[in-house]
Tab-separated table of C-alpha atoms in Angstrom:
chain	number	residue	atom	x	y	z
R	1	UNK	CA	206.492	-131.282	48.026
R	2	UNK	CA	207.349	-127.719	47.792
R	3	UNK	CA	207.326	-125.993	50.739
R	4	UNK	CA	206.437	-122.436	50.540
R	5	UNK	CA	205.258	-122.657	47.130
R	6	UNK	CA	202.121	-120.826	46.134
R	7	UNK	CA	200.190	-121.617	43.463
R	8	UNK	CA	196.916	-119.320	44.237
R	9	UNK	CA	196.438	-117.583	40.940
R	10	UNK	CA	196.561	-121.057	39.046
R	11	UNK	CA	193.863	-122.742	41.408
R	12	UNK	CA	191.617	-118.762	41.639
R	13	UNK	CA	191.891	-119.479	37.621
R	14	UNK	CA	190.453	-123.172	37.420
R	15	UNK	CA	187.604	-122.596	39.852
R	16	UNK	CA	186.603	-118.668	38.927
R	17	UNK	CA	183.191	-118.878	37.522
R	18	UNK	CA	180.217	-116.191	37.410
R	19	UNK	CA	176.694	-116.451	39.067
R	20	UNK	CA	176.999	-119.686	40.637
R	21	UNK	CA	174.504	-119.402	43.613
R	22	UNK	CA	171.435	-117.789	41.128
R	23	UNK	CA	172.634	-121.009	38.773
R	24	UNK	CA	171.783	-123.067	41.437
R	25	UNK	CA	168.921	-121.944	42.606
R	26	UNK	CA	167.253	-121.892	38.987
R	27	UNK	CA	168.040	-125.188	38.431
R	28	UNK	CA	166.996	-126.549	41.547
R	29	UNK	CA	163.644	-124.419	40.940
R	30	UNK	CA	163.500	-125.447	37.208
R	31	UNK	CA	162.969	-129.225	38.720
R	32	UNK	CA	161.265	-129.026	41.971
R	33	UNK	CA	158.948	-126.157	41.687
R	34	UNK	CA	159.234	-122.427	42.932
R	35	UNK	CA	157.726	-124.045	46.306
R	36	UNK	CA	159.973	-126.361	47.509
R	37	UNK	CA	162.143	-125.141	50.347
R	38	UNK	CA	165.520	-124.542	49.468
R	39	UNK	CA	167.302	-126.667	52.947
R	40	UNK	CA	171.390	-127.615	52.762
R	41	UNK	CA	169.629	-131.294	51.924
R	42	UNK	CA	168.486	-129.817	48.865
R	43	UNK	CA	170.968	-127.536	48.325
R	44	UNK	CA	173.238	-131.043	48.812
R	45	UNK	CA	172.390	-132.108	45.091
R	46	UNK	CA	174.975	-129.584	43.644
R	47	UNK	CA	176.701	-127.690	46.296
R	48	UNK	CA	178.779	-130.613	47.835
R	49	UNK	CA	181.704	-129.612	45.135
R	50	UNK	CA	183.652	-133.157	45.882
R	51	UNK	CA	184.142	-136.822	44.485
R	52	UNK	CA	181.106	-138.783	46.291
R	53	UNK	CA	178.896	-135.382	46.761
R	54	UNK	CA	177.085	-135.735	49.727
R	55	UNK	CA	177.864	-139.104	50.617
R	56	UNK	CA	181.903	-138.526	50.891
R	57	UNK	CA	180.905	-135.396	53.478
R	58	UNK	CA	178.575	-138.138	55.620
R	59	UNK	CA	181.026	-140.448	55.779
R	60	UNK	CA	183.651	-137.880	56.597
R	61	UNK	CA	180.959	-136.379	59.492
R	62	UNK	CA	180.840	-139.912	60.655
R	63	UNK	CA	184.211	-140.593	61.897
R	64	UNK	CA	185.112	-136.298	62.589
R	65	UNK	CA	181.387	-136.291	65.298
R	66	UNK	CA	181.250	-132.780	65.797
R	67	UNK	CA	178.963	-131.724	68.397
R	68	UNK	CA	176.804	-129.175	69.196
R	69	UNK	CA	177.866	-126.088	69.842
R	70	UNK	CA	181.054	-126.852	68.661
R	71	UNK	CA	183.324	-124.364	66.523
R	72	UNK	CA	184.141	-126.219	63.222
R	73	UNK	CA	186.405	-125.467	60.519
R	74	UNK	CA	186.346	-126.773	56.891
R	75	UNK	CA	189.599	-125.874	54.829
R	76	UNK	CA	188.980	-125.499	51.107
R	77	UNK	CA	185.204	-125.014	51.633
R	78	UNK	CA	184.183	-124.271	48.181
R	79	UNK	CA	180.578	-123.015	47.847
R	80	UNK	CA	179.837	-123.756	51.243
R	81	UNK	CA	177.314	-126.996	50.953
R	82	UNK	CA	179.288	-129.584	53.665
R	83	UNK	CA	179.719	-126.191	55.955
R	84	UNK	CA	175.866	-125.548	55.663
R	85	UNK	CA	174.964	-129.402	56.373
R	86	UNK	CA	177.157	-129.985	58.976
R	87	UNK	CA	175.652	-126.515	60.861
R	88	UNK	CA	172.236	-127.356	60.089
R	89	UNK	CA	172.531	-131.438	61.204
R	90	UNK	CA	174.754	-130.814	64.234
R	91	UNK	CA	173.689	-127.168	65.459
R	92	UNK	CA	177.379	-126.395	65.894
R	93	UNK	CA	178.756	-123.194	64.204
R	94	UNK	CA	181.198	-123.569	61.021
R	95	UNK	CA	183.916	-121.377	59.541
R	96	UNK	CA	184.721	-122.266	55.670
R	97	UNK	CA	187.760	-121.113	54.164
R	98	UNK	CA	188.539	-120.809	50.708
R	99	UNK	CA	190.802	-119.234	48.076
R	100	UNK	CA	188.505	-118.530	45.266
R	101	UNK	CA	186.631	-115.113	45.536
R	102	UNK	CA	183.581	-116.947	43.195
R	103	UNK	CA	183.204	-119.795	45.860
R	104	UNK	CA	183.004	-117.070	49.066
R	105	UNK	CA	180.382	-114.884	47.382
R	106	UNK	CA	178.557	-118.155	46.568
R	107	UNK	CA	178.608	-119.899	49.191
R	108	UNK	CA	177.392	-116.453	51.208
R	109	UNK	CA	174.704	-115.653	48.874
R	110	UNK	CA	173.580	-119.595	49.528
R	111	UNK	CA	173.788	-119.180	53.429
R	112	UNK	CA	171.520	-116.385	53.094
R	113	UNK	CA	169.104	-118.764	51.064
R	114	UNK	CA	169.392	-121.248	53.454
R	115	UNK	CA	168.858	-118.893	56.591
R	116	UNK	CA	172.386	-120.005	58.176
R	117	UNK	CA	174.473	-117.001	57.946
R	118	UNK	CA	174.089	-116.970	61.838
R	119	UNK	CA	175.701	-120.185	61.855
R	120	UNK	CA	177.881	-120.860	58.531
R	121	UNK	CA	181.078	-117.548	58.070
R	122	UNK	CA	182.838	-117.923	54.910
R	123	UNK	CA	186.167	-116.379	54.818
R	124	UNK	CA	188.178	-115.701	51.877
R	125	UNK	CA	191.848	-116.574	52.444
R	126	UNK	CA	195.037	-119.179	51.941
R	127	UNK	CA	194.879	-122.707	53.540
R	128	UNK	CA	198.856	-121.313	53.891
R	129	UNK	CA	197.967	-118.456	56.254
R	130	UNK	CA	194.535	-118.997	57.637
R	131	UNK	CA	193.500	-115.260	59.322
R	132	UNK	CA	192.535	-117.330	62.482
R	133	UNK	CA	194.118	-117.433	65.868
R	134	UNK	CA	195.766	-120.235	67.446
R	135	UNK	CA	193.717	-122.877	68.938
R	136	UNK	CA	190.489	-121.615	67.785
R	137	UNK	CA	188.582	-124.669	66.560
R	138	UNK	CA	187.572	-127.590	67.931
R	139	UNK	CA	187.407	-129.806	64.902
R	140	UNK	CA	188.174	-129.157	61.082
R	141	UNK	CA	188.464	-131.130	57.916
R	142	UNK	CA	188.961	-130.204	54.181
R	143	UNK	CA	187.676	-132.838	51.320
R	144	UNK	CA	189.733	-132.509	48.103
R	145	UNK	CA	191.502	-129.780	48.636
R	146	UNK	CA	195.340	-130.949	49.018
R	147	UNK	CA	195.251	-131.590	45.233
R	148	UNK	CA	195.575	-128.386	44.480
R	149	UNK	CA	198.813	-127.360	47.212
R	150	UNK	CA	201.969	-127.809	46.509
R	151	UNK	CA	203.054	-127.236	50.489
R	152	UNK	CA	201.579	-129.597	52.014
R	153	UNK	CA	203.695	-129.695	54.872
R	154	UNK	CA	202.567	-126.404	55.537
R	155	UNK	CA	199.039	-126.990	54.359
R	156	UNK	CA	199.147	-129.514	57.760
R	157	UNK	CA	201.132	-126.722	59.922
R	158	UNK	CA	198.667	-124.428	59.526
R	159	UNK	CA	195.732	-126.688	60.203
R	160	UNK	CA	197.604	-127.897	63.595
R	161	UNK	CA	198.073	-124.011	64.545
R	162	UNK	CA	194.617	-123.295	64.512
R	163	UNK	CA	192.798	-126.448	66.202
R	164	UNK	CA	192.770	-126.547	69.692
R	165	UNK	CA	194.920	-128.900	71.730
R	166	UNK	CA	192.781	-132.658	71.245
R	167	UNK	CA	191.551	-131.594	68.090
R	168	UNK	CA	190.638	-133.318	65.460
R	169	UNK	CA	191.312	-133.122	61.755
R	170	UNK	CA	189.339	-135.335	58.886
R	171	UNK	CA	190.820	-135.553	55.862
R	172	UNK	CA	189.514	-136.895	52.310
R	173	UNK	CA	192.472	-136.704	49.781
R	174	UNK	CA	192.800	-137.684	46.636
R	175	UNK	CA	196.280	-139.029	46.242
R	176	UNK	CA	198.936	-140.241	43.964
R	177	UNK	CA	197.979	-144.138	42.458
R	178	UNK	CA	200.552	-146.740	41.675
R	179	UNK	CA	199.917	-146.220	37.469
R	180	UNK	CA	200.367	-143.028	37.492
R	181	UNK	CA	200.271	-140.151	36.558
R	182	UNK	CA	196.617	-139.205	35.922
R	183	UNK	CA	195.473	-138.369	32.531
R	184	UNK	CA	193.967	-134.524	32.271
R	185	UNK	CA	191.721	-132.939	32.820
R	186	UNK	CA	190.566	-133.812	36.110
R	187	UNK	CA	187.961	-132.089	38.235
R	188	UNK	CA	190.924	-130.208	40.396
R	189	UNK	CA	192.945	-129.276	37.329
R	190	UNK	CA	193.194	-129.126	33.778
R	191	UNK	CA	196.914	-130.015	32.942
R	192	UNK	CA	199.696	-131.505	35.059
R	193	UNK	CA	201.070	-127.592	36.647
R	194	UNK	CA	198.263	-127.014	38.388
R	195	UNK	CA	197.879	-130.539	40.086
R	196	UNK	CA	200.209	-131.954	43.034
R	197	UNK	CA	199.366	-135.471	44.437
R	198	UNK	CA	201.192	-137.121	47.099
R	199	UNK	CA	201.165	-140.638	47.696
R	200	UNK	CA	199.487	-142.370	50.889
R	201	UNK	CA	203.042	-142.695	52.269
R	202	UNK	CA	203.636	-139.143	51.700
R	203	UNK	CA	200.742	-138.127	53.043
R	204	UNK	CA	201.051	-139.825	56.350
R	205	UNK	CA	204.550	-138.531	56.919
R	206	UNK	CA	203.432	-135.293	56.490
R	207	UNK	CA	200.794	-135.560	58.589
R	208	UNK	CA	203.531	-137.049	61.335
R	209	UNK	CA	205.957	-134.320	60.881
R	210	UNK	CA	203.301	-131.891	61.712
R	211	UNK	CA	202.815	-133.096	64.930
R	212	UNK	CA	199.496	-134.948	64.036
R	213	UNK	CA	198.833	-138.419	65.749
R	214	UNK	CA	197.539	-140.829	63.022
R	215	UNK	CA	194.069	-142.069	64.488
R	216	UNK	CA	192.585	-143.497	61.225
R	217	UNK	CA	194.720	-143.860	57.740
R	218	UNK	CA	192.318	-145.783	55.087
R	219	UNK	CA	192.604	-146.784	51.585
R	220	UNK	CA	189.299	-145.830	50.104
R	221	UNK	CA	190.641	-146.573	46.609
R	222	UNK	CA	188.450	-149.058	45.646
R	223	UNK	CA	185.464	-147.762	47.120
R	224	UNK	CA	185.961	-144.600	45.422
R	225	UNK	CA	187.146	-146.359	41.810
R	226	UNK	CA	183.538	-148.397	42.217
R	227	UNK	CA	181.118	-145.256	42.869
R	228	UNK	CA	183.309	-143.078	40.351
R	229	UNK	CA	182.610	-145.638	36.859
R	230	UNK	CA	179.452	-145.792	37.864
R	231	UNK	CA	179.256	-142.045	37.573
R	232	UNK	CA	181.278	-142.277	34.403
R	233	UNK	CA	179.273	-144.717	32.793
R	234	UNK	CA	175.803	-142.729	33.743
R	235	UNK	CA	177.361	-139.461	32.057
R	236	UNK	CA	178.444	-141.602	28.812
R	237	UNK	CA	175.272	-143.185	28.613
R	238	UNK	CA	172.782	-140.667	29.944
R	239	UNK	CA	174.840	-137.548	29.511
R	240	UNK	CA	174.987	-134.601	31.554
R	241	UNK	CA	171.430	-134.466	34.055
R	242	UNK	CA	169.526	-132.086	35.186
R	243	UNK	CA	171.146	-131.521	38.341
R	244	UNK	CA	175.165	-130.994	38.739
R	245	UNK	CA	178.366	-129.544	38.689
R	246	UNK	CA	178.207	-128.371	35.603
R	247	UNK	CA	175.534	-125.970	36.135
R	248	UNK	CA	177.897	-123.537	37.587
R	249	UNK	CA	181.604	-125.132	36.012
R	250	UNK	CA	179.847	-125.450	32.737
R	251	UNK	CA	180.071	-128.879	30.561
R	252	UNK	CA	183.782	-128.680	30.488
R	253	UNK	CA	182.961	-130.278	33.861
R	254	UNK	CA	181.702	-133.567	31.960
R	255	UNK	CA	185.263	-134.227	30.550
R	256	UNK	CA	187.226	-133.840	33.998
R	257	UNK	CA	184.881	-135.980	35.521
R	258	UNK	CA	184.992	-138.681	33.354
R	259	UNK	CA	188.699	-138.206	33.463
R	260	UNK	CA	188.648	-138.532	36.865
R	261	UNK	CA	186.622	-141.992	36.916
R	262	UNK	CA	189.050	-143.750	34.615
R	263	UNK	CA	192.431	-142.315	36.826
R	264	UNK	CA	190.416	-144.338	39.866
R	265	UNK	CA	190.036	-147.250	38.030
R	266	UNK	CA	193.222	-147.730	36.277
R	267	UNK	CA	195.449	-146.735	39.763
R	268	UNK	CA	196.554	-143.572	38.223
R	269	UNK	CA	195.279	-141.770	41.543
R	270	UNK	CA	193.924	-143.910	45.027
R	271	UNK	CA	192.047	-142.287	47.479
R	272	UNK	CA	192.299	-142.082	51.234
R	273	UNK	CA	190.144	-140.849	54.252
R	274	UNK	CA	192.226	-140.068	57.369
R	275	UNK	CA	191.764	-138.577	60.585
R	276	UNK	CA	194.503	-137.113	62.841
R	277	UNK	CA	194.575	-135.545	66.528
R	278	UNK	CA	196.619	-132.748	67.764
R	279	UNK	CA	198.287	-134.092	71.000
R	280	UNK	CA	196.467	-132.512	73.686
R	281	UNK	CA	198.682	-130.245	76.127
């Protein structure tokens, strides 16, 4: 991949969007009642901006175990809802970086709903050049982010800089599939120049050259191809519910995502779930 590239403005123009967090809240209100307490397993219907929702971040959670008191640190954290979840479930505190201004003052307006801005700090910044110092974090992971860097080699640099020696780094990438390429658009990208998949192999030499030891490496292709038509058949059939992504991407979300289903089933893109260590010192 190329190293050094930056590709900020295209990825800042995908995801910009307007009002997301009072979008949210009104549909989540329009549904459930002014009442009902607005918790990050509420918020979790919409705000887990990723292939699988909710379920991808638990099964991520599951093999990262951060612990209390613990400072975490989730790469590409979009509008904050694994960040908020993983505070609120594990009492740790959690530090979400992301490039899109739309996503930070979302996801800070959100904390703020949710009473965690004590726990959850949302930075606006470059997965590139993360404003944090070395060996600050205990733990970190980034869901479906990679997609949209062209360096990945220094996408996994920087991660290794700023975790702490015995680290650990969980990873959920969407990757390159043996029938390739993907058709667009796709939830990450709407045409081929703003979209850079690596294959598995790719991914794990990467990962290597970094200085990362490989504790897990998992295909999660067909898992993921199985839970995506299902979601692909329920927006053909159904159409768009009253809950989703599209409340703050708009419909044009409905497209990508059913774009997205059919790449996982034909093998245009595979999926993997890894999780690396930094060698301790």
């Amino acid at each position: 991949m190329a190293e050094g590239r930056d590709d900020s403005a295209t990825v800042q123009a995908h995801y910009s969007t307007d009002d997301i967090a009072s979008r949210i809240v009104a549909a989540l209100r329009k549904v459930m009642g002014d009442e009902a307490p607005l918790t990050p397993d509420v918020l979790a219907q919409m705000d887990h901006f990723h292939g699988g929702g909710i379920a991808s971040t638990r099964d991520l959670v599951a093999a990262l175990q951060p612990e209390a008191g613990e400072r975490i640190l989730d790469i590409g954290s979009g509008i904050g809802g694994p960040a908020r979840w993983i505070a609120s479930t594990f009492r740790c505190h959690v530090t979400g970086i992301d490039l899109t201004p739309a996503f930070c003052r979302a996801a800070e307006q959100l904390n703020e709903v949710t009473g965690l801005v004590d726990q959850v700090r949302i930075v606006e910044g470059s997965a590139l050049a993360m404003p944090f110092d070395d060996g600050c974090f205990d733990r970190a992971y980034s869901q479906n982010v990679v997609m949209n860097i062209a360096d990945k080699p220094g996408f996994y640099r920087e991660a290794s800089r700023v975790l702490k020696p015995g680290g650990l780094l969980a990873l959920s990438n969407v990757a390159a599939g043996p029938n390739g390429p993907p058709r667009f658009p796709v939830p990450w990208a709407t045409s081929p120049e703003a979209s850079f998949l690596s294959s598995p192999a790719e991914t794990r030499d990467d990962l290597v050259r970094a200085g990362f030891e490989i504790l897990r490496f998992e295909d999660t292709s067909t898992k993921t191809a199985a839970v995506r038509q299902a979601l692909r058949e329920r927006l053909e059939r159904e159409g768009l519910p009253p809950l989703g992504f599209h409340v703050f991407m708009g419909e044009r979300i409905k497209a990508a995502q059913i774009n997205g289903a059919r790449n996982a089933e034909e093998g245009r893109t595979s999926s993997v779930e890894i999780l690396v260590r930094k060698p301790p010192n």
